[in-house]
Short mmCIF file of C-alpha atoms and ligand atoms in Angstrom, two decimals:
data_model
loop_
_atom_site.label_atom_id
_atom_site.label_comp_id
_atom_site.label_asym_id
_atom_site.label_seq_id
_atom_site.Cartn_x
_atom_site.Cartn_y
_atom_site.Cartn_z
CA UNK T 1 -66.91 -51.86 82.94
CA UNK T 2 -68.02 -54.38 80.31
CA UNK T 3 -66.50 -52.19 77.59
CA UNK T 4 -63.23 -51.87 79.40
CA UNK T 5 -63.01 -55.63 79.86
CA UNK T 6 -64.34 -56.31 76.39
CA UNK T 7 -67.00 -58.77 77.54
CA UNK T 8 -70.76 -58.74 76.90
CA UNK T 9 -72.62 -56.59 79.39
CA UNK T 10 -74.97 -59.49 80.12
CA UNK T 11 -72.01 -61.39 81.52
CA UNK T 12 -71.17 -58.54 83.85
CA UNK T 13 -74.78 -58.43 85.02
CA UNK T 14 -74.77 -62.21 85.40
CA UNK T 15 -71.65 -62.04 87.52
CA UNK T 16 -73.18 -59.34 89.72
CA UNK T 17 -76.19 -61.57 90.22
CA UNK T 18 -74.00 -64.52 91.11
CA UNK T 19 -72.63 -62.48 93.99
CA UNK T 20 -76.12 -61.49 95.01
CA UNK T 21 -76.34 -58.02 93.43
CA UNK T 22 -79.40 -57.47 91.30
CA UNK T 23 -78.29 -54.75 88.93
CA UNK T 24 -79.55 -53.20 85.72
CA UNK T 25 -77.59 -52.04 82.71
CA UNK T 26 -77.51 -48.37 83.65
CA UNK T 27 -76.76 -48.76 87.29
CA UNK T 28 -73.48 -47.55 88.73
CA UNK T 29 -71.46 -50.14 90.62
CA UNK T 30 -69.63 -49.29 93.80
CA UNK T 31 -65.88 -49.71 94.01
CA UNK T 32 -66.02 -52.96 95.98
CA UNK T 33 -68.34 -54.59 93.44
CA UNK T 34 -66.18 -53.42 90.56
CA UNK T 35 -63.19 -55.04 92.26
CA UNK T 36 -64.97 -58.33 92.62
CA UNK T 37 -66.46 -58.38 89.14
CA UNK T 38 -63.21 -57.38 87.47
CA UNK T 39 -61.40 -60.03 89.45
CA UNK T 40 -63.90 -62.64 88.23
CA UNK T 41 -62.91 -61.79 84.69
CA UNK T 42 -59.22 -61.99 85.52
CA UNK T 43 -58.61 -58.24 85.73
CA UNK T 44 -56.99 -56.26 88.49
CA UNK T 45 -58.49 -52.90 89.30
CA UNK T 46 -56.57 -49.77 89.97
CA UNK T 47 -58.30 -46.51 90.73
CA UNK T 48 -56.86 -43.58 88.92
CA UNK T 49 -58.57 -40.31 88.28
CA UNK T 50 -59.70 -39.19 84.84
CA UNK T 51 -56.69 -36.87 84.81
CA UNK T 52 -54.26 -39.75 85.09
CA UNK T 53 -56.05 -41.61 82.34
CA UNK T 54 -55.80 -38.49 80.15
CA UNK T 55 -52.14 -38.04 81.05
CA UNK T 56 -51.40 -41.66 80.17
CA UNK T 57 -53.30 -41.31 76.89
CA UNK T 58 -51.41 -38.13 76.03
CA UNK T 59 -48.26 -40.03 76.78
CA UNK T 60 -49.24 -42.81 74.41
CA UNK T 61 -49.90 -40.22 71.70
CA UNK T 62 -46.45 -38.78 71.87
CA UNK T 63 -44.91 -42.25 71.73
CA UNK T 64 -42.88 -42.59 68.58
CA UNK T 65 -41.56 -46.03 67.72
CA UNK T 66 -38.23 -44.63 66.58
CA UNK T 67 -37.60 -43.30 70.07
CA UNK T 68 -37.48 -46.74 71.66
CA UNK T 69 -33.96 -47.78 72.55
CA UNK T 70 -32.58 -50.80 74.34
CA UNK T 71 -32.29 -50.50 78.10
CA UNK T 72 -30.10 -52.29 80.66
CA UNK T 73 -31.52 -55.39 82.35
CA UNK T 74 -32.59 -55.18 85.99
CA UNK T 75 -31.23 -58.08 88.00
CA UNK T 76 -32.04 -59.55 91.44
CA UNK T 77 -29.76 -62.00 93.24
CA UNK T 78 -31.55 -64.74 95.14
CA UNK T 79 -30.52 -67.86 97.01
CA UNK T 80 -30.16 -69.63 100.32
CA UNK T 81 -28.80 -67.70 103.29
CA UNK T 82 -24.97 -67.67 103.43
CA UNK T 83 -24.58 -68.89 99.87
CA UNK T 84 -23.09 -65.53 98.90
CA UNK T 85 -25.76 -63.06 97.71
CA UNK T 86 -24.28 -60.11 99.57
CA UNK T 87 -20.71 -61.04 98.67
CA UNK T 88 -21.60 -61.19 94.99
CA UNK T 89 -23.39 -57.84 95.05
CA UNK T 90 -20.51 -56.29 97.00
CA UNK T 91 -17.98 -57.68 94.61
CA UNK T 92 -19.78 -56.33 91.56
CA UNK T 93 -20.32 -52.99 93.26
CA UNK T 94 -16.78 -52.63 94.49
CA UNK T 95 -15.06 -52.38 91.23
CA UNK T 96 -13.08 -54.66 89.10
CA UNK T 97 -15.73 -55.12 86.46
CA UNK T 98 -16.75 -51.49 86.40
CA UNK T 99 -15.25 -49.67 83.46
CA UNK T 100 -13.49 -46.69 85.03
CA UNK T 101 -16.47 -44.68 86.16
CA UNK T 102 -15.95 -41.59 88.24
CA UNK T 103 -16.64 -42.14 91.92
CA UNK T 104 -17.14 -45.52 93.53
CA UNK T 105 -20.51 -46.68 94.74
CA UNK T 106 -20.53 -45.14 98.15
CA UNK T 107 -24.04 -45.58 99.39
CA UNK T 108 -26.66 -48.28 99.50
CA UNK T 109 -29.75 -46.77 97.95
CA UNK T 110 -31.49 -50.08 97.19
CA UNK T 111 -30.20 -50.48 93.66
CA UNK T 112 -27.14 -49.67 91.62
CA UNK T 113 -26.13 -49.53 88.01
CA UNK T 114 -22.75 -50.71 86.74
CA UNK T 115 -20.98 -50.34 83.43
CA UNK T 116 -19.04 -53.37 82.30
CA UNK T 117 -15.76 -53.41 80.41
CA UNK T 118 -17.78 -54.02 77.25
CA UNK T 119 -19.54 -50.69 77.83
CA UNK T 120 -22.88 -52.31 78.54
CA UNK T 121 -24.80 -51.67 81.72
CA UNK T 122 -26.67 -53.77 84.27
CA UNK T 123 -28.84 -52.57 87.13
CA UNK T 124 -28.80 -54.62 90.34
CA UNK T 125 -31.39 -54.54 93.06
CA UNK T 126 -29.36 -54.22 96.19
CA UNK T 127 -31.86 -55.85 98.52
CA UNK T 128 -31.19 -59.44 97.59
CA UNK T 129 -33.59 -62.25 98.27
CA UNK T 130 -36.77 -63.65 96.88
CA UNK T 131 -38.92 -62.38 99.76
CA UNK T 132 -38.29 -58.73 98.86
CA UNK T 133 -38.64 -59.55 95.19
CA UNK T 134 -42.04 -61.20 95.60
CA UNK T 135 -43.30 -58.64 98.11
CA UNK T 136 -42.73 -55.99 95.47
CA UNK T 137 -44.37 -58.13 92.85
CA UNK T 138 -47.40 -58.51 95.10
CA UNK T 139 -47.73 -54.73 94.98
CA UNK T 140 -47.74 -54.81 91.22
CA UNK T 141 -44.13 -53.91 90.50
CA UNK T 142 -42.23 -55.86 87.92
CA UNK T 143 -38.75 -54.64 88.68
CA UNK T 144 -36.70 -57.66 87.76
CA UNK T 145 -35.85 -58.83 84.26
CA UNK T 146 -33.43 -61.59 85.19
CA UNK T 147 -32.74 -63.50 88.42
CA UNK T 148 -29.31 -64.78 89.41
CA UNK T 149 -29.80 -67.81 91.65
CA UNK T 150 -26.70 -68.36 93.71
CA UNK T 151 -25.82 -71.77 95.15
CA UNK T 152 -22.75 -72.52 97.26
CA UNK T 153 -20.72 -75.34 95.72
CA UNK T 154 -19.59 -76.58 99.14
CA UNK T 155 -23.20 -77.02 100.18
CA UNK T 156 -26.36 -78.32 98.52
CA UNK T 157 -29.39 -76.97 96.73
CA UNK T 158 -31.21 -75.88 99.88
CA UNK T 159 -34.88 -75.24 100.70
CA UNK T 160 -34.45 -71.50 100.17
CA UNK T 161 -32.69 -72.15 96.87
CA UNK T 162 -35.77 -74.02 95.73
CA UNK T 163 -38.00 -71.24 97.04
CA UNK T 164 -35.96 -68.67 95.15
CA UNK T 165 -36.18 -70.69 91.93
CA UNK T 166 -39.93 -71.06 92.34
CA UNK T 167 -40.45 -67.38 93.14
CA UNK T 168 -38.51 -66.38 90.02
CA UNK T 169 -40.35 -68.94 87.89
CA UNK T 170 -43.75 -67.87 89.19
CA UNK T 171 -42.91 -64.35 88.03
CA UNK T 172 -41.82 -65.63 84.63
CA UNK T 173 -38.33 -64.23 85.14
CA UNK T 174 -35.44 -66.05 83.41
CA UNK T 175 -32.79 -67.57 85.67
CA UNK T 176 -29.01 -67.69 85.46
CA UNK T 177 -27.31 -69.94 88.03
CA UNK T 178 -24.18 -68.78 89.84
CA UNK T 179 -22.38 -71.67 91.50
CA UNK T 180 -20.37 -69.94 94.19
CA UNK T 181 -17.45 -70.60 96.54
CA UNK T 182 -15.50 -72.65 94.00
CA UNK T 183 -12.32 -71.51 95.77
CA UNK T 184 -13.21 -73.72 98.72
CA UNK T 185 -11.42 -77.07 98.97
CA UNK T 186 -14.65 -79.04 99.31
CA UNK T 187 -16.44 -77.25 96.51
CA UNK T 188 -18.21 -79.61 94.14
CA UNK T 189 -19.98 -77.67 91.37
CA UNK T 190 -20.92 -80.84 89.50
CA UNK T 191 -22.92 -82.05 92.48
CA UNK T 192 -24.92 -78.79 92.43
CA UNK T 193 -25.59 -79.19 88.71
CA UNK T 194 -26.75 -82.73 89.35
CA UNK T 195 -29.09 -81.60 92.10
CA UNK T 196 -30.51 -78.95 89.80
CA UNK T 197 -30.94 -81.55 87.08
CA UNK T 198 -32.90 -83.70 89.52
CA UNK T 199 -35.31 -80.77 89.86
CA UNK T 200 -35.59 -80.50 86.09
CA UNK T 201 -33.37 -77.44 85.92
CA UNK T 202 -30.77 -78.66 83.43
CA UNK T 203 -27.85 -76.30 83.02
CA UNK T 204 -26.17 -75.83 79.64
CA UNK T 205 -23.15 -78.09 80.37
CA UNK T 206 -25.66 -80.80 81.04
CA UNK T 207 -27.49 -80.18 77.78
CA UNK T 208 -30.17 -77.97 79.29
CA UNK T 209 -31.35 -74.46 78.64
CA UNK T 210 -30.20 -72.77 81.86
CA UNK T 211 -26.99 -70.80 81.83
CA UNK T 212 -24.72 -71.35 84.78
CA UNK T 213 -21.36 -69.96 85.85
CA UNK T 214 -18.93 -71.13 88.48
CA UNK T 215 -17.77 -68.21 90.56
CA UNK T 216 -16.01 -67.16 93.71
CA UNK T 217 -17.73 -64.05 94.97
CA UNK T 218 -15.00 -63.67 97.57
CA UNK T 219 -12.03 -63.94 95.22
CA UNK T 220 -13.75 -62.29 92.27
CA UNK T 221 -13.46 -65.34 90.00
CA UNK T 222 -15.92 -65.85 87.14
CA UNK T 223 -17.91 -62.68 87.83
CA UNK T 224 -17.30 -61.11 84.42
CA UNK T 225 -18.35 -64.34 82.73
CA UNK T 226 -21.47 -64.46 84.89
CA UNK T 227 -22.42 -60.93 83.89
CA UNK T 228 -21.81 -61.70 80.22
CA UNK T 229 -24.29 -64.56 80.56
CA UNK T 230 -26.78 -62.22 82.17
CA UNK T 231 -26.39 -59.89 79.19
CA UNK T 232 -26.91 -62.77 76.79
CA UNK T 233 -30.17 -63.49 78.55
CA UNK T 234 -31.06 -59.80 78.33
CA UNK T 235 -30.46 -59.85 74.58
CA UNK T 236 -33.07 -62.58 74.26
CA UNK T 237 -35.55 -60.43 76.15
CA UNK T 238 -34.91 -57.48 73.82
CA UNK T 239 -35.57 -54.92 76.57
CA UNK T 240 -36.63 -51.54 75.23
CA UNK T 241 -37.76 -48.21 76.59
CA UNK T 242 -38.46 -44.70 75.36
CA UNK T 243 -36.32 -42.13 77.20
CA UNK T 244 -38.29 -39.28 75.63
CA UNK T 245 -41.43 -40.03 77.58
CA UNK T 246 -42.36 -38.89 81.02
CA UNK T 247 -41.03 -41.33 83.59
CA UNK T 248 -42.89 -44.25 85.13
CA UNK T 249 -41.37 -46.77 87.46
CA UNK T 250 -41.36 -48.29 90.91
CA UNK T 251 -40.40 -47.31 94.39
CA UNK T 252 -37.50 -49.44 95.65
CA UNK T 253 -37.33 -48.10 99.19
CA UNK T 254 -38.29 -45.03 101.21
CA UNK T 255 -37.28 -43.55 104.51
CA UNK T 256 -37.47 -40.42 106.57
CA UNK T 257 -34.14 -38.70 106.90
CA UNK T 258 -33.72 -36.26 109.77
CA UNK T 259 -32.05 -33.57 107.73
CA UNK T 260 -33.51 -34.11 104.29
CA UNK T 261 -37.08 -35.19 104.85
CA UNK T 262 -38.57 -38.10 102.94
CA UNK T 263 -36.08 -39.88 100.76
CA UNK T 264 -37.12 -42.49 98.19
CA UNK T 265 -35.13 -44.60 95.79
CA UNK T 266 -36.99 -45.07 92.56
CA UNK T 267 -36.21 -47.21 89.57
CA UNK T 268 -37.21 -45.72 86.24
CA UNK T 269 -38.79 -48.35 84.02
CA UNK T 270 -39.67 -46.17 81.10
CA UNK T 271 -39.14 -42.52 80.17
CA UNK T 272 -36.78 -40.08 81.86
CA UNK T 273 -37.19 -38.64 85.33
CA UNK T 274 -35.98 -35.06 85.67
CA UNK T 275 -35.24 -32.55 88.39
CA UNK T 276 -38.39 -30.58 89.18
CA UNK T 277 -40.74 -33.31 87.94
CA UNK T 278 -43.96 -33.75 89.87
CA UNK T 279 -44.11 -37.30 91.12
CA UNK T 280 -47.11 -39.24 92.32
CA UNK T 281 -46.44 -42.53 94.12
CA UNK T 282 -49.19 -44.38 95.94
CA UNK T 283 -50.83 -41.82 98.19
CA UNK T 284 -47.81 -39.50 98.23
CA UNK T 285 -46.61 -36.82 95.88
CA UNK T 286 -44.18 -33.94 95.52
CA UNK T 287 -41.84 -32.01 93.28
CA UNK T 288 -38.33 -33.43 92.98
CA UNK T 289 -35.99 -31.07 94.84
CA UNK T 290 -32.83 -33.09 94.39
CA UNK T 291 -31.70 -36.37 92.87
CA UNK T 292 -28.66 -38.45 93.73
CA UNK T 293 -27.19 -41.55 92.18
CA UNK T 294 -25.59 -44.47 94.02
CA UNK T 295 -22.26 -42.63 93.84
CA UNK T 296 -23.74 -39.85 95.92
CA UNK T 297 -23.50 -37.46 93.00
CA UNK T 298 -26.22 -34.99 92.22
CA UNK T 299 -27.88 -35.79 88.92
CA UNK T 300 -30.34 -33.87 86.78
CA UNK T 301 -32.11 -36.84 85.26
CA UNK T 302 -32.46 -40.61 85.31
CA UNK T 303 -33.31 -42.72 82.27
CA UNK T 304 -34.71 -46.24 81.79
CA UNK T 305 -33.39 -48.87 84.25
CA UNK T 306 -31.60 -46.20 86.27
CA UNK T 307 -32.08 -46.09 90.02
CA UNK T 308 -32.03 -42.71 91.66
CA UNK T 309 -32.67 -41.33 95.11
CA UNK T 310 -35.14 -38.48 95.12
CA UNK T 311 -35.95 -35.79 97.66
CA UNK T 312 -39.18 -33.87 97.75
CA UNK T 313 -42.04 -36.32 98.31
CA UNK T 314 -44.42 -35.53 101.14
CA UNK T 315 -44.33 -39.07 102.55
CA UNK T 316 -42.76 -42.49 102.23
CA UNK T 317 -44.40 -44.63 99.54
CA UNK T 318 -44.06 -48.39 99.95
CA UNK T 319 -41.54 -50.52 98.11
CA UNK T 320 -43.25 -51.80 94.99
CA UNK T 321 -45.56 -48.81 94.58
CA UNK T 322 -45.70 -47.44 91.06
CA UNK T 323 -44.80 -43.84 90.41
CA UNK T 324 -45.99 -41.51 87.66
CA UNK T 325 -45.03 -38.01 86.62
CA UNK T 326 -47.89 -35.52 86.31
CA UNK T 327 -48.32 -32.05 84.81
CA UNK T 328 -49.19 -30.06 87.89
CA UNK T 329 -48.79 -30.32 91.61
CA UNK T 330 -52.49 -29.72 92.12
CA UNK T 331 -53.34 -32.69 89.93
CA UNK T 332 -50.95 -34.90 91.89
CA UNK T 333 -52.35 -33.70 95.22
CA UNK T 334 -55.94 -34.35 94.14
CA UNK T 335 -55.22 -37.87 92.97
CA UNK T 336 -53.19 -38.69 96.06
CA UNK T 337 -56.04 -37.47 98.26
CA UNK T 338 -58.60 -39.44 96.30
CA UNK T 339 -56.49 -42.58 96.54
CA UNK T 340 -56.25 -42.09 100.27
CA UNK T 341 -60.02 -41.75 100.54
CA UNK T 342 -60.55 -44.85 98.44
CA UNK T 343 -58.11 -46.78 100.55
CA UNK T 344 -59.98 -45.77 103.65
CA UNK T 345 -63.35 -46.66 102.13
CA UNK T 346 -62.21 -50.01 100.85
CA UNK T 347 -60.25 -50.75 104.00
CA UNK T 348 -57.07 -52.70 103.68
CA UNK T 349 -58.90 -55.35 101.69
CA UNK T 350 -58.23 -53.67 98.36
CA UNK T 351 -57.77 -56.88 96.53
CA UNK T 352 -59.75 -60.06 96.60
CA UNK T 353 -57.66 -63.18 96.18
CA UNK T 354 -58.80 -66.44 94.74
CA UNK T 355 -60.50 -68.97 97.01
CA UNK T 356 -61.54 -72.53 96.22
CA UNK T 357 -65.17 -71.49 96.55
CA UNK T 358 -64.68 -68.89 93.81
CA UNK T 359 -63.49 -71.36 91.26
CA UNK T 360 -66.87 -72.77 90.31
CA UNK T 361 -68.26 -69.28 89.76
CA UNK T 362 -65.28 -68.23 87.69
CA UNK T 363 -65.58 -71.31 85.53
CA UNK T 364 -69.23 -70.46 84.94
CA UNK T 365 -68.14 -67.00 83.84
CA UNK T 366 -65.88 -68.80 81.43
CA UNK T 367 -62.49 -67.21 81.80
CA UNK T 368 -60.76 -69.35 84.35
CA UNK T 369 -57.83 -71.21 82.89
CA UNK T 370 -55.16 -71.62 85.49
CA UNK T 371 -55.25 -72.69 89.09
CA UNK T 372 -52.02 -71.87 90.92
CA UNK T 373 -51.36 -73.78 94.11
CA UNK T 374 -48.61 -73.91 96.69
CA UNK T 375 -48.24 -77.25 98.46
CA UNK T 376 -46.67 -77.55 101.90
CA UNK T 377 -46.52 -80.84 103.81
CA UNK T 378 -44.86 -82.65 106.67
CA UNK T 379 -42.82 -85.12 104.64
CA UNK T 380 -41.38 -85.17 101.17
CA UNK T 381 -43.34 -88.22 100.05
CA UNK T 382 -46.73 -86.68 100.73
CA UNK T 383 -45.76 -83.32 99.22
CA UNK T 384 -44.74 -85.07 96.01
CA UNK T 385 -47.77 -87.36 95.96
CA UNK T 386 -50.19 -84.51 96.59
CA UNK T 387 -48.53 -82.22 94.03
CA UNK T 388 -48.54 -84.91 91.37
CA UNK T 389 -52.20 -85.71 91.98
CA UNK T 390 -53.15 -82.04 91.83
CA UNK T 391 -51.31 -81.51 88.55
CA UNK T 392 -53.07 -84.56 87.17
CA UNK T 393 -56.42 -82.89 87.85
CA UNK T 394 -55.65 -80.51 84.96
CA UNK T 395 -58.21 -80.63 82.20
CA UNK T 396 -58.27 -79.13 78.74
CA UNK T 397 -59.92 -76.03 80.20
CA UNK T 398 -58.00 -75.64 83.44
CA UNK T 399 -54.33 -76.12 84.03
CA UNK T 400 -53.29 -76.81 87.62
CA UNK T 401 -49.85 -75.33 88.37
CA UNK T 402 -47.96 -76.21 91.52
CA UNK T 403 -45.87 -73.03 91.65
CA UNK T 404 -44.08 -74.05 94.81
CA UNK T 405 -43.91 -77.19 96.95
CA UNK T 406 -41.85 -77.89 100.02
CA UNK T 407 -41.69 -79.65 103.34
CA UNK T 408 -42.41 -77.45 106.34
CA UNK T 409 -44.71 -74.99 108.00
CA UNK T 410 -46.63 -72.49 105.84
CA UNK T 411 -44.46 -69.37 105.97
CA UNK T 412 -44.83 -65.66 105.33
CA UNK T 413 -42.86 -66.16 102.16
CA UNK T 414 -45.47 -68.69 100.94
CA UNK T 415 -48.23 -66.18 101.63
CA UNK T 416 -46.53 -63.38 99.77
CA UNK T 417 -45.89 -65.70 96.81
CA UNK T 418 -49.57 -66.69 96.85
CA UNK T 419 -50.60 -63.03 96.94
CA UNK T 420 -48.33 -62.16 94.02
CA UNK T 421 -49.43 -65.15 91.95
CA UNK T 422 -53.08 -65.37 92.99
CA UNK T 423 -52.51 -68.85 94.32
CA UNK T 424 -54.16 -71.03 96.95
CA UNK T 425 -52.03 -72.61 99.66
CA UNK T 426 -52.67 -76.24 100.51
CA UNK T 427 -51.19 -77.57 103.71
CA UNK T 428 -50.97 -81.27 104.43
CA UNK T 429 -50.33 -82.13 108.09
CA UNK T 430 -48.78 -78.69 108.60
CA UNK T 431 -50.04 -75.34 109.87
CA UNK T 432 -49.24 -71.75 109.03
CA UNK T 433 -46.98 -69.75 111.33
CA UNK T 434 -48.76 -67.05 113.33
CA UNK T 435 -47.43 -64.28 111.11
CA UNK T 436 -48.27 -66.23 107.94
CA UNK T 437 -51.85 -66.68 109.12
CA UNK T 438 -52.13 -62.99 109.96
CA UNK T 439 -50.74 -61.93 106.59
CA UNK T 440 -53.00 -64.37 104.78
CA UNK T 441 -56.03 -62.84 106.47
CA UNK T 442 -54.88 -59.33 105.66
CA UNK T 443 -54.13 -60.13 102.01
CA UNK T 444 -57.12 -62.41 101.54
CA UNK T 445 -54.98 -65.43 100.65
CA UNK T 446 -56.74 -68.76 101.13
CA UNK T 447 -55.00 -71.46 103.14
CA UNK T 448 -56.60 -74.92 103.13
CA UNK T 449 -55.39 -77.48 105.64
CA UNK T 450 -55.84 -81.22 105.26
CA UNK T 451 -54.80 -84.31 107.13
CA UNK T 452 -55.86 -86.78 104.44
CA UNK T 453 -54.41 -86.47 100.93
CA UNK T 454 -57.54 -87.87 99.37
CA UNK T 455 -59.63 -85.06 100.92
CA UNK T 456 -57.37 -82.38 99.48
CA UNK T 457 -57.54 -83.87 96.00
CA UNK T 458 -61.30 -84.40 96.15
CA UNK T 459 -61.96 -80.82 97.28
CA UNK T 460 -59.84 -79.27 94.57
CA UNK T 461 -61.44 -81.60 92.05
CA UNK T 462 -64.96 -80.67 93.15
CA UNK T 463 -64.03 -77.00 93.08
CA UNK T 464 -62.78 -77.38 89.53
CA UNK T 465 -65.98 -79.11 88.58
CA UNK T 466 -67.82 -76.18 90.09
CA UNK T 467 -69.43 -78.38 92.67
CA UNK T 468 -67.76 -77.43 95.90
CA UNK T 469 -70.43 -76.91 98.49
CA UNK T 470 -69.85 -73.54 100.12
CA UNK T 471 -68.18 -73.64 103.49
CA UNK T 472 -70.60 -72.98 106.28
P1 GDP I 501 -25.78 -64.25 101.87
O1 GDP I 501 -26.38 -64.62 103.18
O2 GDP I 501 -26.30 -65.09 100.76
O3 GDP I 501 -25.85 -62.79 101.56
O4 GDP I 501 -24.24 -64.66 101.96
P2 GDP I 501 -22.95 -63.77 102.23
O5 GDP I 501 -22.55 -63.04 101.01
O6 GDP I 501 -23.14 -62.98 103.48
O7 GDP I 501 -21.85 -64.89 102.46
C1 GDP I 501 -21.88 -65.79 103.56
C2 GDP I 501 -20.47 -66.22 103.94
O8 GDP I 501 -19.86 -66.92 102.86
C3 GDP I 501 -19.58 -65.05 104.26
O9 GDP I 501 -18.77 -65.40 105.35
C4 GDP I 501 -18.74 -64.88 102.99
O10 GDP I 501 -17.48 -64.34 103.27
C5 GDP I 501 -18.64 -66.32 102.51
N1 GDP I 501 -18.48 -66.37 101.05
C6 GDP I 501 -19.26 -65.81 100.11
N2 GDP I 501 -18.81 -66.07 98.88
C7 GDP I 501 -17.70 -66.82 99.04
C8 GDP I 501 -16.75 -67.41 98.12
O11 GDP I 501 -16.85 -67.29 96.91
N3 GDP I 501 -15.75 -68.14 98.67
C9 GDP I 501 -15.61 -68.30 100.02
N4 GDP I 501 -14.59 -69.04 100.44
N5 GDP I 501 -16.46 -67.76 100.89
C10 GDP I 501 -17.48 -67.02 100.42
#
């Protein structure tokens, strides 16, 4: 474990001792301990069998730099309800920008790929919204390169707009703003830009770095320009993949179809997925019996950034699960079975999230540099005051990031963001919703509630100084 993490073995032993495990250098650690220790050093554990490791290594061997080619960006549309996410996706899907491709997009498979007049392609995730985006991220999938944040010009920057911006930012995904509904008589795009500026998101017309485009998703105005801006952003990212490799990617959605059995939409991130490939996803596996694209056409293969619906898995993997292609069905079955066993042994608590009590220990281990927090409060003034004070606690060693702050109850969306970003949630004069509390317990996300701002600041400060007395 020390070798894999590239840290001195004494530090690993020290960490084990700090969690009350007296171990020696040649002792084997159980899975739970490995999870905790790895987490302390900032690593996430994933259990794969030796065969997968070998397969991945073999893959790396055959990787030739000349084979890497640019791939289309994968885009998610996020924003406040009714601001036009679905309309925008429908508009793009339904035609005018698509350069005469055979067959319209006839089915919703969770993602679709369009070719623009310029010949370039973009892949859209068809389940808009930051909740789905972050839920997938919490499962380890990074299936978005660029986020379009849509804001209705006849409305304001709304709480969910801010959430969407913060979810995209927490994932480090670049943002392009689409200011929608400009066909409406009361539309005021400048007001939206001003509101964004007040949040420190300066769009280009205002001298900032964020691209923005005024559109009407309903009338199809400005869509081409918006997509050109998305492509500009993609150029900066220089997205590349190697279509000659075996495919890896993520599950977008799965279901059980009466006639066809388990059906999953997968998005290929790297390599090429082919008919007959043996796919392993989460605890499920199978040989691909048929593949369909979003135009309901049978296809033989899917390359980087291409979504495709596959038939042949023996179950329904979860959205956000990674998939791999293996050599033999037996190999896939063995690994799937082992994963299932591990899951059962470890229970649902497969991952240990950060808690305030952990911080002191992590600092002692010497690799703790960033504390992510989400601040929810009853009124704007206290949310701002608390956030500012927390950020000011940053030292040279530890940066405190407020990745999201808002007025209101602690929601499920806050919990999923915390899980994806390893953040702590701090509530001031507010409580979590029932479902948020349940999810937090399940995912091991820490929620701290305070009724005095000073107490919140003092506790985080003591934790950062490694002096928080353990909760009894
Ligand atoms: P979502 O909740 O973000 O997916 O929003 P929808 O796409 O469902 O849009 C909400 C409502 O706004 C619908 O009634 C749309 O017809 C309307 N809408 C969306 N875009 C536009 C637009 O550009 N102009 C006008 N006038 N209405 C729009």
